[in-house]
mmCIF file of C-alpha atoms and ligand atoms in Angstrom:
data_model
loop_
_atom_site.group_PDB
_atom_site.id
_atom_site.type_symbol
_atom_site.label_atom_id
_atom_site.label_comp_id
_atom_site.label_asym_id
_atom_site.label_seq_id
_atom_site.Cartn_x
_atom_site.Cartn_y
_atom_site.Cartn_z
ATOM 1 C CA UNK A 1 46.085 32.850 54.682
ATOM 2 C CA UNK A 2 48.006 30.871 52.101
ATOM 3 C CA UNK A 3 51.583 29.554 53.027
ATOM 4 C CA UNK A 4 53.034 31.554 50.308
ATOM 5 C CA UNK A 5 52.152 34.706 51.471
ATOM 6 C CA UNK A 6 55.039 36.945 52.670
ATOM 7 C CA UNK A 7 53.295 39.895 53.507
ATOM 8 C CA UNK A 8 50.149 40.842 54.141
ATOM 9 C CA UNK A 9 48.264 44.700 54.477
ATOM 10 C CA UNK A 10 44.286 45.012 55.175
ATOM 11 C CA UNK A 11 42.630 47.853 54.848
ATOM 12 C CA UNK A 12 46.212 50.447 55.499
ATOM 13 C CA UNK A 13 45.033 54.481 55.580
ATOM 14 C CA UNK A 14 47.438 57.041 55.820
ATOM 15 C CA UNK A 15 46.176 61.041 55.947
ATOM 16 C CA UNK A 16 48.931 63.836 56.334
ATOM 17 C CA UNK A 17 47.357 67.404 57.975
ATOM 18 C CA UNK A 18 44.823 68.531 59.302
ATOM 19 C CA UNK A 19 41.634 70.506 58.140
ATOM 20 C CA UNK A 20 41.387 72.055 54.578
ATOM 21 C CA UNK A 21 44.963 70.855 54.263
ATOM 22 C CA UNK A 22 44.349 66.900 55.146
ATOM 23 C CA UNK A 23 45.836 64.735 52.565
ATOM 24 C CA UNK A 24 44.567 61.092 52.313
ATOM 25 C CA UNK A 25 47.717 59.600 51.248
ATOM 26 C CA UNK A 26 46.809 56.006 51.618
ATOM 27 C CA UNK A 27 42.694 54.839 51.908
ATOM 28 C CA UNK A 28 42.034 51.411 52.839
ATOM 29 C CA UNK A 29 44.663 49.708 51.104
ATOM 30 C CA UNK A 30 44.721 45.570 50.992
ATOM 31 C CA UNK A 31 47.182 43.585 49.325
ATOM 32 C CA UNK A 32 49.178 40.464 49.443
ATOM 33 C CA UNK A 33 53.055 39.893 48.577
ATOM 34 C CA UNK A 34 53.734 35.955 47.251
ATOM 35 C CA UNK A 35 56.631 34.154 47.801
ATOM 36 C CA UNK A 36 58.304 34.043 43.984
ATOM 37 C CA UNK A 37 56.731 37.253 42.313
ATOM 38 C CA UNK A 38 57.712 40.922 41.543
ATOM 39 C CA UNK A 39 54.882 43.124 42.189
ATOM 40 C CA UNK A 40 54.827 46.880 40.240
ATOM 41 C CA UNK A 41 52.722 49.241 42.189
ATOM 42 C CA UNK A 42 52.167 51.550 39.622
ATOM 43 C CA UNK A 43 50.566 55.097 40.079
ATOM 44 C CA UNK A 44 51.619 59.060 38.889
ATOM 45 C CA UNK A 45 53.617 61.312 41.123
ATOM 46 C CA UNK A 46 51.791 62.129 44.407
ATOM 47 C CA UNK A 47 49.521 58.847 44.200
ATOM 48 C CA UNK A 48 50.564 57.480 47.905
ATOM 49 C CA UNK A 49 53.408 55.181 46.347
ATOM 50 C CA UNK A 50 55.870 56.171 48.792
ATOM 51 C CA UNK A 51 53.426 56.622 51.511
ATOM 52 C CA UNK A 52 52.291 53.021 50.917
ATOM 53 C CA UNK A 53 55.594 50.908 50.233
ATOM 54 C CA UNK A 54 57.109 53.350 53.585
ATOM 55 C CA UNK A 55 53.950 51.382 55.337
ATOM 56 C CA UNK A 56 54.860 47.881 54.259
ATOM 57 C CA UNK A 57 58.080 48.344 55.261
ATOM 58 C CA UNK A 58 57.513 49.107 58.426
ATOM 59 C CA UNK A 59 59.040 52.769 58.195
ATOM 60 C CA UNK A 60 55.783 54.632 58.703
ATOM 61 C CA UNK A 61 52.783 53.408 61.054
ATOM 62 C CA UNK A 62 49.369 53.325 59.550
ATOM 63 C CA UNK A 63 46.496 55.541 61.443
ATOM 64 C CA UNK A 64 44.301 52.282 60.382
ATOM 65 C CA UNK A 65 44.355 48.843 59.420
ATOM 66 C CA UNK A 66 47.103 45.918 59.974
ATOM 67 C CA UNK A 67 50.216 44.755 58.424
ATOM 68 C CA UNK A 68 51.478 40.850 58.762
ATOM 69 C CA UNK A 69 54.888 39.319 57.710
ATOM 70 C CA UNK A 70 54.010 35.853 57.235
ATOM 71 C CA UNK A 71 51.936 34.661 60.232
ATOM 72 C CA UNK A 72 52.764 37.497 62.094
ATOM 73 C CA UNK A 73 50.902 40.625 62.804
ATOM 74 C CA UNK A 74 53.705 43.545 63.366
ATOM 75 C CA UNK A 75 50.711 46.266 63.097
ATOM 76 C CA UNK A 76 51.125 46.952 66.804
ATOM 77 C CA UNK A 77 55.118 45.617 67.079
ATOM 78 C CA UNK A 78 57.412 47.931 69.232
ATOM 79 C CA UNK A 79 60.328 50.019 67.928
ATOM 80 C CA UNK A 80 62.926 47.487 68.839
ATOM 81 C CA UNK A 81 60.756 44.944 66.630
ATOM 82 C CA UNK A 82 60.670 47.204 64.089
ATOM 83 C CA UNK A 83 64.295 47.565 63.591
ATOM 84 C CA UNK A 84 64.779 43.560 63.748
ATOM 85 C CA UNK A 85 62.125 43.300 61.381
ATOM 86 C CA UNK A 86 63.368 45.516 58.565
ATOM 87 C CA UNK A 87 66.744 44.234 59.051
ATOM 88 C CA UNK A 88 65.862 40.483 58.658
ATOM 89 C CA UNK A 89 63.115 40.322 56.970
ATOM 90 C CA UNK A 90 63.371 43.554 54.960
ATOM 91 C CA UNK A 91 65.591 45.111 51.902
ATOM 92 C CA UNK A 92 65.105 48.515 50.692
ATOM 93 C CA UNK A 93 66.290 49.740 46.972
ATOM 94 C CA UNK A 94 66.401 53.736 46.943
ATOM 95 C CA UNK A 95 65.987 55.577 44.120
ATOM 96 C CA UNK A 96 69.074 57.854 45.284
ATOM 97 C CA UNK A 97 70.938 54.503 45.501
ATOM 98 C CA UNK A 98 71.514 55.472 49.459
ATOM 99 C CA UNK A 99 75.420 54.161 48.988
ATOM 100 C CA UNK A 100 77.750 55.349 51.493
ATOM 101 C CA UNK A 101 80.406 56.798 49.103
ATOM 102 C CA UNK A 102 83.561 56.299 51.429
ATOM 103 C CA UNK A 103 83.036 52.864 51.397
ATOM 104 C CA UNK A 104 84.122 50.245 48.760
ATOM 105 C CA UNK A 105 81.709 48.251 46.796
ATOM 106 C CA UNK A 106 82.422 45.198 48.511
ATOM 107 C CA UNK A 107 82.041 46.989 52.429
ATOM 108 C CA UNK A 108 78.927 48.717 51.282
ATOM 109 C CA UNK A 109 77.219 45.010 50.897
ATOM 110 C CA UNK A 110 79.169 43.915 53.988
ATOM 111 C CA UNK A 111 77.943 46.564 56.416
ATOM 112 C CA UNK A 112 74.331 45.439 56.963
ATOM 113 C CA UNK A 113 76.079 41.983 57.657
ATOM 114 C CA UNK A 114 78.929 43.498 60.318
ATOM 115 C CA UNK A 115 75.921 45.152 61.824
ATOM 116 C CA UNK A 116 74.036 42.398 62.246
ATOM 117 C CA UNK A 117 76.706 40.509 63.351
ATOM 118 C CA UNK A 118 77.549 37.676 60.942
ATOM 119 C CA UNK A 119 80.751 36.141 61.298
ATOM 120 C CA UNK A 120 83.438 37.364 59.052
ATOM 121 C CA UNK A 121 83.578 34.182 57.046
ATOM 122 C CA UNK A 122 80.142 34.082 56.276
ATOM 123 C CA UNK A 123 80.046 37.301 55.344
ATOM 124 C CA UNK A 124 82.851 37.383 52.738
ATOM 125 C CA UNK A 125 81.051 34.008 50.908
ATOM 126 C CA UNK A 126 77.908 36.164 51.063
ATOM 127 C CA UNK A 127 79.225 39.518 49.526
ATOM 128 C CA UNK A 128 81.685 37.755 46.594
ATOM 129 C CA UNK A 129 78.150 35.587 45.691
ATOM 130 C CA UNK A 130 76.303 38.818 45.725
ATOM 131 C CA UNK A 131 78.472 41.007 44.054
ATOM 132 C CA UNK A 132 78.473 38.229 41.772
ATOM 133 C CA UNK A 133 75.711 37.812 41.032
ATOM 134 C CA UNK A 134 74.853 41.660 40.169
ATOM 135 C CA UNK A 135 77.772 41.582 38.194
ATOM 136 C CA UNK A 136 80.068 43.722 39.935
ATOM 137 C CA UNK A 137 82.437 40.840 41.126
ATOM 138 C CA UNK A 138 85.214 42.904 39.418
ATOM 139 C CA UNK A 139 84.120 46.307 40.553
ATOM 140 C CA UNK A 140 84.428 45.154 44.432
ATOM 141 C CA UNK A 141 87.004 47.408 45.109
ATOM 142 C CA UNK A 142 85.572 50.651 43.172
ATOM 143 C CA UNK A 143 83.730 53.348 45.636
ATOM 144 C CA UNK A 144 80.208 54.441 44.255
ATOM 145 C CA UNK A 145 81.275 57.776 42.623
ATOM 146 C CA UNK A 146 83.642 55.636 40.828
ATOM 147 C CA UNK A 147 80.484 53.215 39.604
ATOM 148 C CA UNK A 148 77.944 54.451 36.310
ATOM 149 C CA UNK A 149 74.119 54.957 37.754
ATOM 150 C CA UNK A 150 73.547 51.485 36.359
ATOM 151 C CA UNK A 151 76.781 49.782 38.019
ATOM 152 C CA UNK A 152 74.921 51.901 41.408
ATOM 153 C CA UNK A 153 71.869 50.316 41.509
ATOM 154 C CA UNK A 154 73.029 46.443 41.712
ATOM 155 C CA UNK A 155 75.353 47.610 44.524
ATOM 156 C CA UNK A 156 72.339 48.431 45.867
ATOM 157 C CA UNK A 157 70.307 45.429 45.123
ATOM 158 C CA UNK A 158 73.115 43.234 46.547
ATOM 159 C CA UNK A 159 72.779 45.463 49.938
ATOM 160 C CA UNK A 160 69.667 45.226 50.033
ATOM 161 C CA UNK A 161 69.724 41.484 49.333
ATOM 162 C CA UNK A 162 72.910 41.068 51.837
ATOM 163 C CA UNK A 163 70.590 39.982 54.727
ATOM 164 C CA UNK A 164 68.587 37.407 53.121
ATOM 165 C CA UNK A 165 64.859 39.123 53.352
ATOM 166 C CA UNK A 166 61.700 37.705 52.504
ATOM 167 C CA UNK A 167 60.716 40.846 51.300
ATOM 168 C CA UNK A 168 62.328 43.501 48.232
ATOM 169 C CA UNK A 169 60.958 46.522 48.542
ATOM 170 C CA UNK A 170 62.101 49.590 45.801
ATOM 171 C CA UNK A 171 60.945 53.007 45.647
ATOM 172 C CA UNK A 172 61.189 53.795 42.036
ATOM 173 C CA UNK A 173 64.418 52.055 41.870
ATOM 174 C CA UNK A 174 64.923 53.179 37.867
ATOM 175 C CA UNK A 175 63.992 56.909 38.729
ATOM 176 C CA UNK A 176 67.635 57.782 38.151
ATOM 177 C CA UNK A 177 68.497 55.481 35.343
ATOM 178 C CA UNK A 178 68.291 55.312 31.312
ATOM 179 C CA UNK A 179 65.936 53.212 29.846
ATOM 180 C CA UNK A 180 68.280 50.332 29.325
ATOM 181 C CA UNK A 181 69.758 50.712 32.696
ATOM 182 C CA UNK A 182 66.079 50.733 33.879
ATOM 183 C CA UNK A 183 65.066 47.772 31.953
ATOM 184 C CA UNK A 184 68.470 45.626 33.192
ATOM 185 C CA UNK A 185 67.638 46.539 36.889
ATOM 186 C CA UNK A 186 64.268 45.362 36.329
ATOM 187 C CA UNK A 187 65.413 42.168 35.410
ATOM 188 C CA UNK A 188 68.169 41.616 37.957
ATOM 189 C CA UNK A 189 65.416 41.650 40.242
ATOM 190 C CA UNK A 190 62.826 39.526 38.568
ATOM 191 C CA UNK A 191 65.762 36.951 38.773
ATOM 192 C CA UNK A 192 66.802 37.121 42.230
ATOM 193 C CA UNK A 193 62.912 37.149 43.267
ATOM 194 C CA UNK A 194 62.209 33.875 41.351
ATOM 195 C CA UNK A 195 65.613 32.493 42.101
ATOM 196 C CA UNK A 196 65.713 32.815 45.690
ATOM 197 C CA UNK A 197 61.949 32.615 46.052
ATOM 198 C CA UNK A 198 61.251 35.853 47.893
ATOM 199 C CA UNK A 199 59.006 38.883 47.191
ATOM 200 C CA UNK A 200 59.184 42.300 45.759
ATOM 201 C CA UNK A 201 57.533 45.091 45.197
ATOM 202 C CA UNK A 202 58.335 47.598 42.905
ATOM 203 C CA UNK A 203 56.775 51.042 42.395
ATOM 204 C CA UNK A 204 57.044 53.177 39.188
ATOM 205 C CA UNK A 205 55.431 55.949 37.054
ATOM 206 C CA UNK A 206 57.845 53.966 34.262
ATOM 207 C CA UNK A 207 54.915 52.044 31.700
ATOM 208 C CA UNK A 208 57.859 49.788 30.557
ATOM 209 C CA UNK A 209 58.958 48.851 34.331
ATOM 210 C CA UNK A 210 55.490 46.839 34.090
ATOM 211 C CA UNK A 211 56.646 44.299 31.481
ATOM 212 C CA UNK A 212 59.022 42.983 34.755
ATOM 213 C CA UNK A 213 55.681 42.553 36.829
ATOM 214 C CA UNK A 214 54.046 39.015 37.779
ATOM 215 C CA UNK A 215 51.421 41.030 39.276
ATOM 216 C CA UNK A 216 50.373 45.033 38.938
ATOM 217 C CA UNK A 217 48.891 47.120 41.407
ATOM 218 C CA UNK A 218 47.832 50.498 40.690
ATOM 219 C CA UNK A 219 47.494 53.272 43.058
ATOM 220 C CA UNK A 220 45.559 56.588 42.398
ATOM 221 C CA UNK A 221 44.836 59.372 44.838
ATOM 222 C CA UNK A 222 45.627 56.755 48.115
ATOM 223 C CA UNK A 223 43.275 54.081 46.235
ATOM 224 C CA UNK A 224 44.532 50.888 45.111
ATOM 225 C CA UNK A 225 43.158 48.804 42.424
ATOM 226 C CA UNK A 226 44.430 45.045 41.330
ATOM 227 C CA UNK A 227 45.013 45.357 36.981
HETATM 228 P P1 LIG B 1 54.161 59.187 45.405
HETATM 229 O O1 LIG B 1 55.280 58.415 46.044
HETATM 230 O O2 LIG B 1 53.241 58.341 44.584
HETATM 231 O O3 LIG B 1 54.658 60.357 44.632
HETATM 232 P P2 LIG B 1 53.560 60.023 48.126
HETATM 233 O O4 LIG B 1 53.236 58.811 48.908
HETATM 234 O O5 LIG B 1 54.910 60.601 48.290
HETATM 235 O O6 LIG B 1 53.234 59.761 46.578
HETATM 236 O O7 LIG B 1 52.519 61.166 48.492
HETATM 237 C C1 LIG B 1 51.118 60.947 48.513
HETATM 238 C C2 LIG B 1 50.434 62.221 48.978
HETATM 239 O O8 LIG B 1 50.753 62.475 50.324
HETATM 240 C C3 LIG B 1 50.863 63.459 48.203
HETATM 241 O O9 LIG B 1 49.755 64.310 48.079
HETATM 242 C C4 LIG B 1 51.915 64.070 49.093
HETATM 243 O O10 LIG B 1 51.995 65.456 48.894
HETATM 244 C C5 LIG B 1 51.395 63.729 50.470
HETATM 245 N N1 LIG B 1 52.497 63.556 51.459
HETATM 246 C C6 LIG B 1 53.458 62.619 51.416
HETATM 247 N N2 LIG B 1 54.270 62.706 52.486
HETATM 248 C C7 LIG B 1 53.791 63.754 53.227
HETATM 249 C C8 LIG B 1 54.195 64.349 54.466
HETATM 250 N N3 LIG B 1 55.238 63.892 55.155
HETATM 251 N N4 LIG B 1 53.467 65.388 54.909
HETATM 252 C C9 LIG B 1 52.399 65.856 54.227
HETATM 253 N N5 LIG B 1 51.963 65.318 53.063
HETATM 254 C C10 LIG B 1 52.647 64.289 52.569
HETATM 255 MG MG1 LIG B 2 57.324 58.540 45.831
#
């Protein structure tokens, strides 16, 4: 395995049911993640997107096949691994936005960082360069419901970016949003993947989300073919 490789899936099946009603969500799916690129995984409605990107991130186990983050093999990692996995190494865009509406702007990028710990200092520098960098730096006091759909889904990206991951992963982050809204998200994250060097994966039934890719990946009926 290269150096550059963040994370790593061989051979990842998934089947929901039993019987006549079995579902293969997932069959045999390999892939690498690079340090530096955005990956699309692109595939219609029902294709095993979710299924798959919930199995890279560690949210759903696999009924075959492995899963690595860099060197290491988390296939068989326990529950309290798990959780210190996704929250260091992992940062998950929703397509709901998954803001907690109470909160400001600003506290809804600080709260993975207060859970985790960081110390108060460290956290403010982190937020303000965040929300910053999202463009939002004058919105840090607004709530969500206060926010457009566009203006929601960099909050979002700057949560999900708050703990430094090696790893973006987005479930049809632009489901919710216009075109141009879409096509701005889209390149928020291309930036902050090549910037900071990490990886991201991106699914979409969107054609035009593909223009962001480095790499596509397309997924049809659990199978998953390099384009
Ligand atoms: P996509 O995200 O591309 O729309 P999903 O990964 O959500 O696709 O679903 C892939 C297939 O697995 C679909 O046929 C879906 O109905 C089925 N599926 C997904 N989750 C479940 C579940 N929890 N129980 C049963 N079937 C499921
Ligand atoms: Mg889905």
């Amino acid at each position: 395995m290269t150096a550059d490789v963040i994370v790593r899936c061989e051979q990842l099946t998934k089947t929901y049911g039993r019987g006549a009603g079995r579902v293969h969500a997932v069959r045999e799916a390999s892939l690498s993640l690079r340090a530096g690129e955005v990956v699309v995984l692109r595939g219609p409605s029902g294709s095993g997107k979710t299924t798959l990107l919930n199995l890279i991130g560690l949210l759903d186990t696999p009924d075959s096949g492995r899963v690595w983050i860099g060197d290491r093999d988390v296939t068989d990692a326990d529950e309290e691994q798990l959780v210190e996995l996704r929250r260091n190494d992992l940062g998950f865009v929703f397509q709901t936005f998954a803001l907690l509406p109470v909160l400001s702007a600003r506290e809804n990028v600080d709260l993975p960082l207060r859970l985790a710990g960081v110390r108060r200092r460290e956290r403010e520098r982190r937020v303000i360069e965040l929300l910053e960098a999202v463009g939002l730096a004058e919105h840090a006091e607004q709530r969500p419901p206060e926010l457009s759909g566009g203006q929601q889904q960099r909050l979002g990206i700057a949560r999900a970016l708050a703990m430094r991951p090696r790893l973006l992963i987005a479930d049809e982050p632009t489901g919710q949003l216009d075109s141009l809204n879409a096509e701005a998200m889209m390149g928020l994250i291309a930036g902050m993947v090549h910037e900071r060097g990490i990886a991201a994966i991106v699914s979409t039934h969107d054609p035009r989300i593909a223009a962001y890719a480095d790499r596509l990946v397309s997924i049809h009926d659990g199978i998953v073919t390099a384009e």
